[in-house]
Short mmCIF file of C-alpha atoms and ligand atoms in Angstrom, two decimals:
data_model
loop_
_atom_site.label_atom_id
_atom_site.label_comp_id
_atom_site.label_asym_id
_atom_site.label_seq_id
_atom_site.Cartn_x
_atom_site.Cartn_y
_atom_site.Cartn_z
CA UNK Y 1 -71.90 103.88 15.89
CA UNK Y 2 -74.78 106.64 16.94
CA UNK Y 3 -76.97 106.41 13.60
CA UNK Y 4 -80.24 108.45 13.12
CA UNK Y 5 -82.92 107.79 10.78
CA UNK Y 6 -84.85 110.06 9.60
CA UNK Y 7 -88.60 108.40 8.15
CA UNK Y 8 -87.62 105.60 10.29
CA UNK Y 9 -91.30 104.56 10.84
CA UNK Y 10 -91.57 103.61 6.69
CA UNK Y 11 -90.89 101.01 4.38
CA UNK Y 12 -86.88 101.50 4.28
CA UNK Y 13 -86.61 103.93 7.16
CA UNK Y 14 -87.79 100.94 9.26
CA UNK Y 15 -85.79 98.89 7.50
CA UNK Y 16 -82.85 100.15 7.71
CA UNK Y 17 -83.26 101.22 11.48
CA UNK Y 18 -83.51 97.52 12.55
CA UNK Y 19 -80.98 96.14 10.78
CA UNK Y 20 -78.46 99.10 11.79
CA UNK Y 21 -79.65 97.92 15.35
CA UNK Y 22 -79.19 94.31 14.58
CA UNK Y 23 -75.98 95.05 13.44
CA UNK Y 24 -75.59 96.44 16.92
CA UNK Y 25 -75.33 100.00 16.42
CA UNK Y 26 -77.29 102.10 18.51
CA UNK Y 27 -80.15 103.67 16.30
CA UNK Y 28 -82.73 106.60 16.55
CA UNK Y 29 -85.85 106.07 14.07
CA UNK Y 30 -87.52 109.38 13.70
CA UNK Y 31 -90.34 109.18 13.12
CA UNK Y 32 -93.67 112.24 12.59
CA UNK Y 33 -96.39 110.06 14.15
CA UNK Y 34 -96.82 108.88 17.40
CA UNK Y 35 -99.08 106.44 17.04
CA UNK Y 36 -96.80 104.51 14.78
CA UNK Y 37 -93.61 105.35 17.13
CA UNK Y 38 -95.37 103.73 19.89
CA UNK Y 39 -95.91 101.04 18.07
CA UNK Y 40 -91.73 100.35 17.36
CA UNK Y 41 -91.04 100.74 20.81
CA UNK Y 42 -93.65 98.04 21.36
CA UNK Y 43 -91.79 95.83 19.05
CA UNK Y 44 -94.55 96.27 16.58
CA UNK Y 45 -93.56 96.71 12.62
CA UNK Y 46 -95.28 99.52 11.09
CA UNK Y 47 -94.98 98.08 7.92
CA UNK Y 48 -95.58 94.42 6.59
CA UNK Y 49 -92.29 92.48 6.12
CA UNK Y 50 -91.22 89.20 6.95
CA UNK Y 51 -88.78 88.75 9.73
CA UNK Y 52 -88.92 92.60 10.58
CA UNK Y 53 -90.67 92.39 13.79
CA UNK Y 54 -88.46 90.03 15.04
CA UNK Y 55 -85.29 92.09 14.59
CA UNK Y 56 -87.10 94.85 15.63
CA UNK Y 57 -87.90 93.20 18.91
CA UNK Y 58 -84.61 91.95 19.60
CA UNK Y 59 -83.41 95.30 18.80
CA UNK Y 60 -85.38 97.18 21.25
CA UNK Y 61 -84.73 94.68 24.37
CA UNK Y 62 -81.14 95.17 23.48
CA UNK Y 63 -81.41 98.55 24.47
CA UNK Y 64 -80.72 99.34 20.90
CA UNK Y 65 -83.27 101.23 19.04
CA UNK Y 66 -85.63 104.00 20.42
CA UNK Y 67 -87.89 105.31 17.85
CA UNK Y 68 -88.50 109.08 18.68
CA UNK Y 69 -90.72 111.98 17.52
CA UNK Y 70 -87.50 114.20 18.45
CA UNK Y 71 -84.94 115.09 15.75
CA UNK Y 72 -82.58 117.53 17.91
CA UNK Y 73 -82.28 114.43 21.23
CA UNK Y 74 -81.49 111.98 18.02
CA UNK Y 75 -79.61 114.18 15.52
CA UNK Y 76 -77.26 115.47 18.76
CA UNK Y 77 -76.91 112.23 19.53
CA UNK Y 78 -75.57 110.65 16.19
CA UNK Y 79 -72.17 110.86 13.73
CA UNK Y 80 -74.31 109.25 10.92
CA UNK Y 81 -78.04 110.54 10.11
CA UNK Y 82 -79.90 108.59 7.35
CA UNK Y 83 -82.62 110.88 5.05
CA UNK Y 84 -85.13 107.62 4.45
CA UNK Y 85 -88.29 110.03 3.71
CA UNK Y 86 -90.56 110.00 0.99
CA UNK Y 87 -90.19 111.07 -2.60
CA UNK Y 88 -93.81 110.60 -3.87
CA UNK Y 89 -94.61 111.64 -7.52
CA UNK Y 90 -96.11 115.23 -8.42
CA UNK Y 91 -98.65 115.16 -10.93
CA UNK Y 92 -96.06 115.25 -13.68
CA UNK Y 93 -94.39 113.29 -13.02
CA UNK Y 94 -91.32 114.82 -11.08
CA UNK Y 95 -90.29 114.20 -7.56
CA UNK Y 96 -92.20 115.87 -4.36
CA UNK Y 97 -89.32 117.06 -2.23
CA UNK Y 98 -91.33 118.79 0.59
CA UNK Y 99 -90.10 115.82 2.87
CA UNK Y 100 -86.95 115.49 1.94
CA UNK Y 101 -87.03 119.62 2.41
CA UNK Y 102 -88.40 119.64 5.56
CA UNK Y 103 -85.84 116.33 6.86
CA UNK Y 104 -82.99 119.42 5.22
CA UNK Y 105 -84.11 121.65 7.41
CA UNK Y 106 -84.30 120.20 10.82
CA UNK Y 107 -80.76 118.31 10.08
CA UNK Y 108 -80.03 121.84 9.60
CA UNK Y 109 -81.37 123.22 12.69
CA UNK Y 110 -79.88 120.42 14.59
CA UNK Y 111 -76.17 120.93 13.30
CA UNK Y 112 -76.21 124.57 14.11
CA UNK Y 113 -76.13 123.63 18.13
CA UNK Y 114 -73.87 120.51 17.33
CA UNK Y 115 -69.95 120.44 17.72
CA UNK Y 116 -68.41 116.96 16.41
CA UNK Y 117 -68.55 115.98 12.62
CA UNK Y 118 -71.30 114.19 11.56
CA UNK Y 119 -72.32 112.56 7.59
CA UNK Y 120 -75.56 112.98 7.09
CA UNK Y 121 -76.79 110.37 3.98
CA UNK Y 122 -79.58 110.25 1.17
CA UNK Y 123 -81.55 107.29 1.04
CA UNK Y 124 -84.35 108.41 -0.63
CA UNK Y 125 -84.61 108.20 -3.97
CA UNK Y 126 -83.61 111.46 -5.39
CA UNK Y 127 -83.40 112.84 -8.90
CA UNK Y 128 -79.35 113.59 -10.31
CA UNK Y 129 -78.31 116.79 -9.21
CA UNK Y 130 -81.13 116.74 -5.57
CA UNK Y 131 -77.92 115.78 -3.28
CA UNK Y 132 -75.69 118.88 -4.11
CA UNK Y 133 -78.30 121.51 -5.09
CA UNK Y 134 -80.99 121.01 -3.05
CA UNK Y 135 -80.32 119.25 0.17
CA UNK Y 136 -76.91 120.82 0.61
CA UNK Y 137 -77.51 124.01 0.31
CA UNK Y 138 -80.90 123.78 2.50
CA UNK Y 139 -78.53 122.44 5.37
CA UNK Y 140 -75.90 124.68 4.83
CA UNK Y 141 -78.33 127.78 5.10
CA UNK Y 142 -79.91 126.41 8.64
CA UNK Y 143 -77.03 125.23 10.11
CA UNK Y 144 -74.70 128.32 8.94
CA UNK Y 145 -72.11 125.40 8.64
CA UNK Y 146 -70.20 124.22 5.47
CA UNK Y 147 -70.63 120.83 3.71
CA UNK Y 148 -67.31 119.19 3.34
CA UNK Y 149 -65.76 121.01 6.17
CA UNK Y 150 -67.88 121.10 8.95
CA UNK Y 151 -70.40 117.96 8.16
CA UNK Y 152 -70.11 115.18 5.15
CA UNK Y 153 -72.41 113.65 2.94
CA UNK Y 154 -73.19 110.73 1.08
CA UNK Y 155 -76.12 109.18 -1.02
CA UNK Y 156 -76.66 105.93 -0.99
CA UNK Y 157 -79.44 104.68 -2.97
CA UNK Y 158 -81.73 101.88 -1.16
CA UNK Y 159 -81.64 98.67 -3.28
CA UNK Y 160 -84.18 96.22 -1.45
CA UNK Y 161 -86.82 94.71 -2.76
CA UNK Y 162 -90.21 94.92 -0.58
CA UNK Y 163 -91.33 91.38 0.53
CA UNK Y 164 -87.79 90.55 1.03
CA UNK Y 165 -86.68 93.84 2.34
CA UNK Y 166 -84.96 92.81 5.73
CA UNK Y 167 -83.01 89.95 3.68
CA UNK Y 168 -81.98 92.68 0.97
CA UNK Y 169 -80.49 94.87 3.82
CA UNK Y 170 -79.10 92.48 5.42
CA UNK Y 171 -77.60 90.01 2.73
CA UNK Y 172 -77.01 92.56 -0.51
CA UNK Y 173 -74.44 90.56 -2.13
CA UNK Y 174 -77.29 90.47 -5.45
CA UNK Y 175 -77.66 93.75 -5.18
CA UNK Y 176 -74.03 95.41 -4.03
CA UNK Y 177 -73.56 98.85 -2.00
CA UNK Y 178 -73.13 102.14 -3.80
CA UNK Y 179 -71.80 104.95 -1.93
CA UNK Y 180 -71.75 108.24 -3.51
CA UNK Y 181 -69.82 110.71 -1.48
CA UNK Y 182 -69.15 114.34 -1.50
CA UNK Y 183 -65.53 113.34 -0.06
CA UNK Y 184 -63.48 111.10 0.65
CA UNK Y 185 -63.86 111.55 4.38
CA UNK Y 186 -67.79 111.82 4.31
CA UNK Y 187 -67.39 108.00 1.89
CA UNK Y 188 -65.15 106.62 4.69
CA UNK Y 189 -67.54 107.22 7.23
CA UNK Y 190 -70.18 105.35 5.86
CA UNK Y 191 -68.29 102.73 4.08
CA UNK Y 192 -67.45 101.92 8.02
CA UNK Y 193 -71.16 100.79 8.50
CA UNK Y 194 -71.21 98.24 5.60
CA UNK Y 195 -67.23 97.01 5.38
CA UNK Y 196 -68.35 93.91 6.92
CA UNK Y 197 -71.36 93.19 4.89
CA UNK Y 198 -70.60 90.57 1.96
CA UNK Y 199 -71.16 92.51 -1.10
CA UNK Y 200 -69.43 94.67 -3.75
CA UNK Y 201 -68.87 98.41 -2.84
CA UNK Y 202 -68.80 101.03 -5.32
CA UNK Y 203 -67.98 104.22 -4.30
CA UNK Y 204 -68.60 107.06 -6.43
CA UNK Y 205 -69.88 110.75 -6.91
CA UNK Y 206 -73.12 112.32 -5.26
CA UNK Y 207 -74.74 112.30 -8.59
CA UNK Y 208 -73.27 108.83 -9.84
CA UNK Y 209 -75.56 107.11 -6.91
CA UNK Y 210 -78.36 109.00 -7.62
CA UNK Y 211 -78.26 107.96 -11.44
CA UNK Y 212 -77.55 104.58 -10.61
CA UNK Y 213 -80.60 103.74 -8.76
CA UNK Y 214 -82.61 105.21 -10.94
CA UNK Y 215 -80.61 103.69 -14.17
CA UNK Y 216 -81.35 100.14 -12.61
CA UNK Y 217 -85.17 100.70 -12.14
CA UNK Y 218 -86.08 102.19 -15.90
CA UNK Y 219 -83.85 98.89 -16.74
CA UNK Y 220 -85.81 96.07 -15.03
CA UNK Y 221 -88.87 97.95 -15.80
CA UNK Y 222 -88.55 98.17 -18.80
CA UNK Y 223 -88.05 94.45 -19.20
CA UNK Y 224 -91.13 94.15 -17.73
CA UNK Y 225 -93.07 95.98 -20.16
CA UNK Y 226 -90.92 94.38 -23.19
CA UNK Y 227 -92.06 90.55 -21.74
CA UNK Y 228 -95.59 91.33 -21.56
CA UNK Y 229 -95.46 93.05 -25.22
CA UNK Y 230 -94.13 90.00 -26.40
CA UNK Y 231 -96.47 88.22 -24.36
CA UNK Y 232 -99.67 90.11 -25.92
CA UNK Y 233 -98.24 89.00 -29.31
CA UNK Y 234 -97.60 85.47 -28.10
CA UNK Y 235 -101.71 85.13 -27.36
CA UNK Y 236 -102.40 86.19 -29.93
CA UNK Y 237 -100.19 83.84 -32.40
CA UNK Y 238 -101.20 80.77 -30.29
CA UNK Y 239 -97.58 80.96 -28.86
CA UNK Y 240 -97.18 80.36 -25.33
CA UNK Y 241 -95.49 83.09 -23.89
CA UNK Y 242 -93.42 80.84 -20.93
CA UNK Y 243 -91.97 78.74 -23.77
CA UNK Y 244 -90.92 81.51 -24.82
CA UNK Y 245 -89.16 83.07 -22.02
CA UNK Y 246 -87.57 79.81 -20.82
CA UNK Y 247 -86.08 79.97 -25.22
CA UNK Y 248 -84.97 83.52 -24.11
CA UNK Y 249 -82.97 82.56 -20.71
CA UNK Y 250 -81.37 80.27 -22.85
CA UNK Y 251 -79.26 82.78 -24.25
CA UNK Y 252 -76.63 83.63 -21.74
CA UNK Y 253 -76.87 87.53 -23.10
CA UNK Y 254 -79.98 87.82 -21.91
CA UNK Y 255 -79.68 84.90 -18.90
CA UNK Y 256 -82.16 84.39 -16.51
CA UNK Y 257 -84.10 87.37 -16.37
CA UNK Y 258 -86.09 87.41 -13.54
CA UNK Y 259 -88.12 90.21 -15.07
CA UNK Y 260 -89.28 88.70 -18.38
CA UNK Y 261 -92.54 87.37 -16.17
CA UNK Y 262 -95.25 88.47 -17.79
CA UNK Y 263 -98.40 90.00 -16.47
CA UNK Y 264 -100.29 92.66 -15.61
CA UNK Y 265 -97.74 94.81 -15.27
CA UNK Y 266 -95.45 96.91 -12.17
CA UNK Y 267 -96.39 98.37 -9.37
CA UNK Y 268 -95.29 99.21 -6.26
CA UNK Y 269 -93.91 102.51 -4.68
CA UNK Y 270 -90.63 102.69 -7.11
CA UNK Y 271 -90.76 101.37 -10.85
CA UNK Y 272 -93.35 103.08 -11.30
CA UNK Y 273 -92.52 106.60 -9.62
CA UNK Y 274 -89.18 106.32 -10.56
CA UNK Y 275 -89.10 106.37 -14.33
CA UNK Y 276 -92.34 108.70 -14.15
CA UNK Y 277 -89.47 111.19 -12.48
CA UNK Y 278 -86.40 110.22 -14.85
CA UNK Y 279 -89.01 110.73 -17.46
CA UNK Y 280 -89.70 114.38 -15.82
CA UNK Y 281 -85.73 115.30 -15.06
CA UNK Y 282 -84.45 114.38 -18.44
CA UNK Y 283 -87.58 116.42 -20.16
CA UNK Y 284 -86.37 119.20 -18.16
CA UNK Y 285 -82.79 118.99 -20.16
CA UNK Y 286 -84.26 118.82 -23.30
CA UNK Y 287 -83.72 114.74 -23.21
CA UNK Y 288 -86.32 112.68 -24.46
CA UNK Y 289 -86.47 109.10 -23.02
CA UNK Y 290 -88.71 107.05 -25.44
CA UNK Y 291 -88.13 103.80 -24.30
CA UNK Y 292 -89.18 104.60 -20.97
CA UNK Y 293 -92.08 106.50 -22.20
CA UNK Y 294 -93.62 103.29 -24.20
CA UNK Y 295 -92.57 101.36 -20.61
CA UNK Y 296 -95.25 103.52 -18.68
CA UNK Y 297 -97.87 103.33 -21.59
CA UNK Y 298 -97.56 99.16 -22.12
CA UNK Y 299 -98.06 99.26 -17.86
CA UNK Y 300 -100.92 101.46 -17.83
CA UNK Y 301 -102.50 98.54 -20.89
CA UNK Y 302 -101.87 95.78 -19.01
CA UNK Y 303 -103.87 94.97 -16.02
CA UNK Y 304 -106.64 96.03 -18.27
CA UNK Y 305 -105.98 93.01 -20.46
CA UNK Y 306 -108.00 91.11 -18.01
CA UNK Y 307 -110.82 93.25 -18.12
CA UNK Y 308 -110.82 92.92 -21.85
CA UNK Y 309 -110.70 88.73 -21.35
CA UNK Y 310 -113.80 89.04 -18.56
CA UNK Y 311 -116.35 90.49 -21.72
CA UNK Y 312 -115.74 87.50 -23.45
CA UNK Y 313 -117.59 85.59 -20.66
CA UNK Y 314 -119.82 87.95 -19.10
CA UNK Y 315 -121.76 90.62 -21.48
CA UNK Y 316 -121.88 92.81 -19.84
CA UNK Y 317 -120.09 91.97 -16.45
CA UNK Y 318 -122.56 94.16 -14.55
CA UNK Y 319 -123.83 92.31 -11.13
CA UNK Y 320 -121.85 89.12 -11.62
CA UNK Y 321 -119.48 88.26 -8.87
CA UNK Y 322 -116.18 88.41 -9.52
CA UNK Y 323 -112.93 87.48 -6.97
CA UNK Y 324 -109.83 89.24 -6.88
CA UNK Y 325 -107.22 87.08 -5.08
CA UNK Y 326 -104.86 89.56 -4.31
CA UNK Y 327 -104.65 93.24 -3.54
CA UNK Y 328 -100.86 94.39 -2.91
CA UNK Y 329 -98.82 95.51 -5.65
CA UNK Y 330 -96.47 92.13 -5.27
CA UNK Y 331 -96.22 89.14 -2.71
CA UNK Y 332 -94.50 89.47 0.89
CA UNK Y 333 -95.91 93.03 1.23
CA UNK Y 334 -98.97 94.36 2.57
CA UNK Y 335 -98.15 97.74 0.21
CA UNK Y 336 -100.88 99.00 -1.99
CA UNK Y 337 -98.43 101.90 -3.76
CA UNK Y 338 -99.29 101.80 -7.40
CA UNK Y 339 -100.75 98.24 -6.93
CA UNK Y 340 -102.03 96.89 -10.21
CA UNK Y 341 -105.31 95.69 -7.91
CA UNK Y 342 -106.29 99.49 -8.14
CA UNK Y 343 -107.10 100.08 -12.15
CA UNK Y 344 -108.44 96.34 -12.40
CA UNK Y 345 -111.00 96.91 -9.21
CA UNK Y 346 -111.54 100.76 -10.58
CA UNK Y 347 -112.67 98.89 -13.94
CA UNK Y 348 -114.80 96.19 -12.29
CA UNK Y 349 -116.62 98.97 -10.32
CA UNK Y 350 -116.91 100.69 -13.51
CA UNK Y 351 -118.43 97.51 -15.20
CA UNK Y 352 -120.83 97.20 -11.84
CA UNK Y 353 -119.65 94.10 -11.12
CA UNK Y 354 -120.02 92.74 -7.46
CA UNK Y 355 -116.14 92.35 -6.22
CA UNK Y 356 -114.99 89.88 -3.89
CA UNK Y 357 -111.31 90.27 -2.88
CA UNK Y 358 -108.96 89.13 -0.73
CA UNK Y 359 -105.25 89.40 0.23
CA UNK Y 360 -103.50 87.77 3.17
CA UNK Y 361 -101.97 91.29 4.22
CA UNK Y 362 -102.83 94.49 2.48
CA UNK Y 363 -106.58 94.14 3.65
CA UNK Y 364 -106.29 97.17 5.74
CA UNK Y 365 -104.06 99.56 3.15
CA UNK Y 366 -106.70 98.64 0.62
CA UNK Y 367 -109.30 99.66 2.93
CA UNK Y 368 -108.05 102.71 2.43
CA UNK Y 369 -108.22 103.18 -0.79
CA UNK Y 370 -111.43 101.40 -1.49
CA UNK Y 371 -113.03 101.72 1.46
CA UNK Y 372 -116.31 99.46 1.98
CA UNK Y 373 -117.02 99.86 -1.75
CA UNK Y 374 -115.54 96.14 -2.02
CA UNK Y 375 -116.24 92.77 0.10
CA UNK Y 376 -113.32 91.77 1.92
CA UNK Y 377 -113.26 88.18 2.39
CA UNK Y 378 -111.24 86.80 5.76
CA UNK Y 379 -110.05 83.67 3.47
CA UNK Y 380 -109.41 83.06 -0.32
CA UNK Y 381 -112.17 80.15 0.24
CA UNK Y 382 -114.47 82.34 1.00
CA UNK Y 383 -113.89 85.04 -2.09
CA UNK Y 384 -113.89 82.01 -4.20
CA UNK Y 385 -116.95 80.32 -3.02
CA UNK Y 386 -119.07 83.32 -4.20
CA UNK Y 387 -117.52 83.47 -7.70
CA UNK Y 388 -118.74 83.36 -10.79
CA UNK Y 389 -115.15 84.09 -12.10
CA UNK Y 390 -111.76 84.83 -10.58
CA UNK Y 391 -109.06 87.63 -11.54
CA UNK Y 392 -104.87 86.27 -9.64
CA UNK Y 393 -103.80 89.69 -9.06
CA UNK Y 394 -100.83 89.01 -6.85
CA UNK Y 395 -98.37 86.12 -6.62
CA UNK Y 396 -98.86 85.44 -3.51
CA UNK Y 397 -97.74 81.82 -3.44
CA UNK Y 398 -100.93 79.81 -1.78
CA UNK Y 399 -102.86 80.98 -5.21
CA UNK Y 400 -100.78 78.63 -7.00
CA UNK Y 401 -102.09 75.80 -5.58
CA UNK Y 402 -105.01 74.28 -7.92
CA UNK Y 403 -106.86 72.59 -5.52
CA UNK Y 404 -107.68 76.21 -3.83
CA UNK Y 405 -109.96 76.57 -7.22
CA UNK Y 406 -112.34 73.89 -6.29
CA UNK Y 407 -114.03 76.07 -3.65
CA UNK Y 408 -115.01 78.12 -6.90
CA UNK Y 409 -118.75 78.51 -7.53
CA UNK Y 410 -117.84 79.62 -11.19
CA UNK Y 411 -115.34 78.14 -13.72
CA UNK Y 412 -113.72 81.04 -15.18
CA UNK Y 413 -109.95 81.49 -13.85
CA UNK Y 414 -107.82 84.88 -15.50
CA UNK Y 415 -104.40 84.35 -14.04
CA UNK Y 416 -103.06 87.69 -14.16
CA UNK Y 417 -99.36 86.41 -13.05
CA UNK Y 418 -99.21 83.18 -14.65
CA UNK Y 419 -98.50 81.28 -11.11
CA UNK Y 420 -101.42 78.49 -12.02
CA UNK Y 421 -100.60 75.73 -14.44
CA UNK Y 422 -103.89 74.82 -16.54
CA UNK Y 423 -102.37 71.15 -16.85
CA UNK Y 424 -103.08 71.10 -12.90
CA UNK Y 425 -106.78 71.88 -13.06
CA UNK Y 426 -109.70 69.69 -14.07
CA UNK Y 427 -110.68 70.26 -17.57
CA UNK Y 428 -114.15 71.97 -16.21
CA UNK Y 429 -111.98 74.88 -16.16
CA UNK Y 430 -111.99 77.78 -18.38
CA UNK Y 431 -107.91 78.80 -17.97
CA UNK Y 432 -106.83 83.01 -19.55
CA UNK Y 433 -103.38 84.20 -18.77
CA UNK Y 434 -101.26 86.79 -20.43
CA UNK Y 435 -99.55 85.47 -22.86
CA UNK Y 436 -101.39 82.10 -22.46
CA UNK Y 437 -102.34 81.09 -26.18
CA UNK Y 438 -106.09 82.16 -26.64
P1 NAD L 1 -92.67 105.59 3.21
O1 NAD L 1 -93.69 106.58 2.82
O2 NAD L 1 -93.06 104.21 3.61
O3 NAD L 1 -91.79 106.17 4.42
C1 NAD L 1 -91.41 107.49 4.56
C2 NAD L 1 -91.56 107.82 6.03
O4 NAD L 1 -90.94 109.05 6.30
C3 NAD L 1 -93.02 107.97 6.47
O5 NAD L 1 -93.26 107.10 7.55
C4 NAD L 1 -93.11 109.44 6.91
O6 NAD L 1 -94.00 109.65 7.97
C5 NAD L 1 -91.69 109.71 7.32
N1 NAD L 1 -91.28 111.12 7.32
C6 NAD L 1 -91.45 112.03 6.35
N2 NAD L 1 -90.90 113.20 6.72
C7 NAD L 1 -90.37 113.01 7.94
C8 NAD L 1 -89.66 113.84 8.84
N3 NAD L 1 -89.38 115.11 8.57
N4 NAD L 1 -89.26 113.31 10.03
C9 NAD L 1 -89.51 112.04 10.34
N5 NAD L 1 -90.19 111.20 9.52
C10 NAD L 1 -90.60 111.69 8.34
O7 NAD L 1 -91.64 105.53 2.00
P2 NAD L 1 -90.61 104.35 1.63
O8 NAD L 1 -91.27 103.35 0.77
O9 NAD L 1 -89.92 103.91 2.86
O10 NAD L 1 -89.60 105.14 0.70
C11 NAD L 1 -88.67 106.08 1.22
C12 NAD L 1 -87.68 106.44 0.13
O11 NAD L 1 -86.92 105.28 -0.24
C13 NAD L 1 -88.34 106.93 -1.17
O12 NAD L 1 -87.53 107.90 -1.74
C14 NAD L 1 -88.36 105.69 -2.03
O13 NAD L 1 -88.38 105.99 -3.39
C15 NAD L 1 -87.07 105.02 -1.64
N6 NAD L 1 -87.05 103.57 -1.81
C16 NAD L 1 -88.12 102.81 -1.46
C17 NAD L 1 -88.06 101.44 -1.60
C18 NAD L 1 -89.25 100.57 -1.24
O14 NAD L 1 -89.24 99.39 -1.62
N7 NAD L 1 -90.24 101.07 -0.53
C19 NAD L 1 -86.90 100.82 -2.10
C20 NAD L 1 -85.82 101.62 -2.43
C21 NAD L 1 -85.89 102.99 -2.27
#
């Protein structure tokens, strides 16, 4: 099949384009910046995710992906077009949908000139409701053409996880397919591009896939916030938290969760955005959602918990030196979206403290955000070595090993993730975790 997508130089535009391609479809990422279009066609991610250069290069020798700064060559050109642009929070709360507007319009413009059918399909997360009264019509209007007649369309909610996005995409049988589809003619279009991938497909309406994606989201993060309450309480009973959650697995009702870790808390360019906006849409009905309201608040606590743990060792913290091991929001990423680094390093800088991070990836997104208001160390050796203390931010695996923690000046080791266990370190160590008995 012809595919275009549309944000095709992002996170799951990119994403998706390559493993289309690797499926061996041929595959138009549109993209608005030619610096980072260059960059695909020079087999060169534009994002940070394991194995995604590497599909992306065998892609492009193939012949089959051309990333493209021109919507009408690829939109002519293609019976499915993918909407994969962002949906960043407004300040309260609710979805910005100037890009997916704008990616409305020039599908729009585009189908106006073209003759054969073509689906076009929302990726992005949008709110219940965005599929049919806001895209739709914005097409319709441009193109002068009729949804359901003249073009189909689907949504179908993006379920990867960054760090193991291409993996997600490729493999989803964790994760399963939802088609929502205006038709059943625009649902058997796309459900041609996934038949052979081994996972569940659910096909329902426009606004069923919307409210699934974000339904699953407010659900795992609210877990999240439920562990670390629990695990605030635990530290301070002299209960250790990871006792507890392996006692909680062991109920098959509640089964392995995955996201009963506790920490410092979500981040990341979804959880967070996305209950901020189910928040927003169900205000807007008169709907209150309390649960996920105490979700955002216990997030917005947590990475300040280690703040809170620092003062007992340094009063005040002002011009010690501190290192953050870890900047992006999770491991396998180099994404700083809503990264729990951000309040903790605000809060240091607010305390005066002298910071000394590092992260094996997201150096350059933190950049900038921070700027050169931080020292970037090129190793975790080297943040370490000029420590008085240390903050884990992210999980990134090589912080787990102990024997990293002997390059540490200081003594002083807040494990923000709980991926160290004190047993492992020499007793010269002074060990605080979340949910870590104090
Ligand atoms: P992103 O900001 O990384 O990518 C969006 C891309 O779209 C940008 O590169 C931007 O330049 C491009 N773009 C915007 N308007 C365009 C246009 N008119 N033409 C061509 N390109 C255009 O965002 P993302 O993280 O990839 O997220 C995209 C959507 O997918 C969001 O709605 C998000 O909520 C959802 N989502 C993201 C993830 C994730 O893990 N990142 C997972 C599931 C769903």
């Amino acid at each position: 099949m012809k595919i275009s997508i549309i944000g095709g130089t992002g996170y799951v535009g990119l994403t998706t384009a390559a493993c289309l391609a690797f499926k061996g479809h041929t595959v138009y990422s549109v993209g608005r910046n030619i610096e980072k279009i260059n960059k695909i066609n020079n087999g060169i991610a534009t994002v940070y995710e394991e194995c995604l250069s590497d599909i992306l290069r065998s892609a492009i020798s193939k012949g089959l992906l051309f990333a493209t700064e021109d919507h009408q060559k690829a939109l002519m050109n293609s019976s499915i077009i993918f909407i994969c642009v962002g949906t960043p929070s407004k300040e309260d709360g609710s979805i910005d949908l100037s890009q997916i507007k704008t990616a409305s319009e020039q599908i729009g413009e585009s189908l106006k000139k073209k003759k054969d059918y073509c689906v076009i399909v929302v990726k992005s997360t949008v709110v219940p409701g965005t599929t049919e009264e806001f895209v739709i019509p914005l097409i319709e209007e441009k193109s002068k053409k009729e949804a359901g007649v003249d073009f189909g369309v689907c949504m179908n909610p993006e379920f990867l996880r960054e760090g193991s996005a291409v993996k997600d995409f490729l493999y989803p049988k964790e994760q399963g397919i939802v088609i929502g589809e205006l038709d059943k003619r625009s649902g058997d279009s796309l459900f041609k591009i996934y038949e052979d991938f081994d996972a569940k497909i659910l096909r329902t309406t426009l606004r069923g896939a919307e409210m699934i994606k974000y339904a699953r989201n407010s659900y795992l993060a609210k877990d999240i916030s439920f562990a670390n309450e629990i695990a605030n309480l635990c530290r301070k009973l002299g209960v250790d938290y990871n006792e507890v959650k392996i006692g909680m697995e062991m109920d098959s009702r509640i089964g392995r969760g995955r996201f009963l870790n506790a920490g410092i808390g979500f981040g990341g360019s979804c959880f967070p955005k996305d209950v901020k906006a189910l928040i927003a849409k169900a205000k807007s009905v008169g709907v209150e959602l309390g649960v996920l309201e105490r979700t955002l608040l216990v997030n917005e606590i947590q990475p300040l918990l280690m703040i809170n743990m620092l003062k007992e060792f340094f009063k005040p913290i002002k011009g010690h030196k501190i290192a953050v091991l870890g900047l992006a929001f999770k491991k396998g990423t180099d994404d700083m979206r809503e990264s729990r680094s951000i309040p903790i390093i605000r809060a240091l800088q607010k305390e005066e403290a002298l910071i000394y991070a590092f992260d094996p990836q997201a150096t350059a997104r933190s950049k900038e955000i921070f700027g050169d208001e931080i020292y970037y160390a090129l190793t975790a050796e080297e943040a370490l070595a000029n420590a008085e203390a240390c903050l884990i931010v992210t999980d990134w695996p090589q912080f787990s090993n102990p024997k990293l923690y002997n390059h540490m000046k200081g003594r002083i080791i807040i494990d923000g993730r709980r991926i160290l266990d004190p047993e492992n370190l020499s007793s010269s160590f002074v060990y605080r975790a979340i949910g870590f008995p104090e």
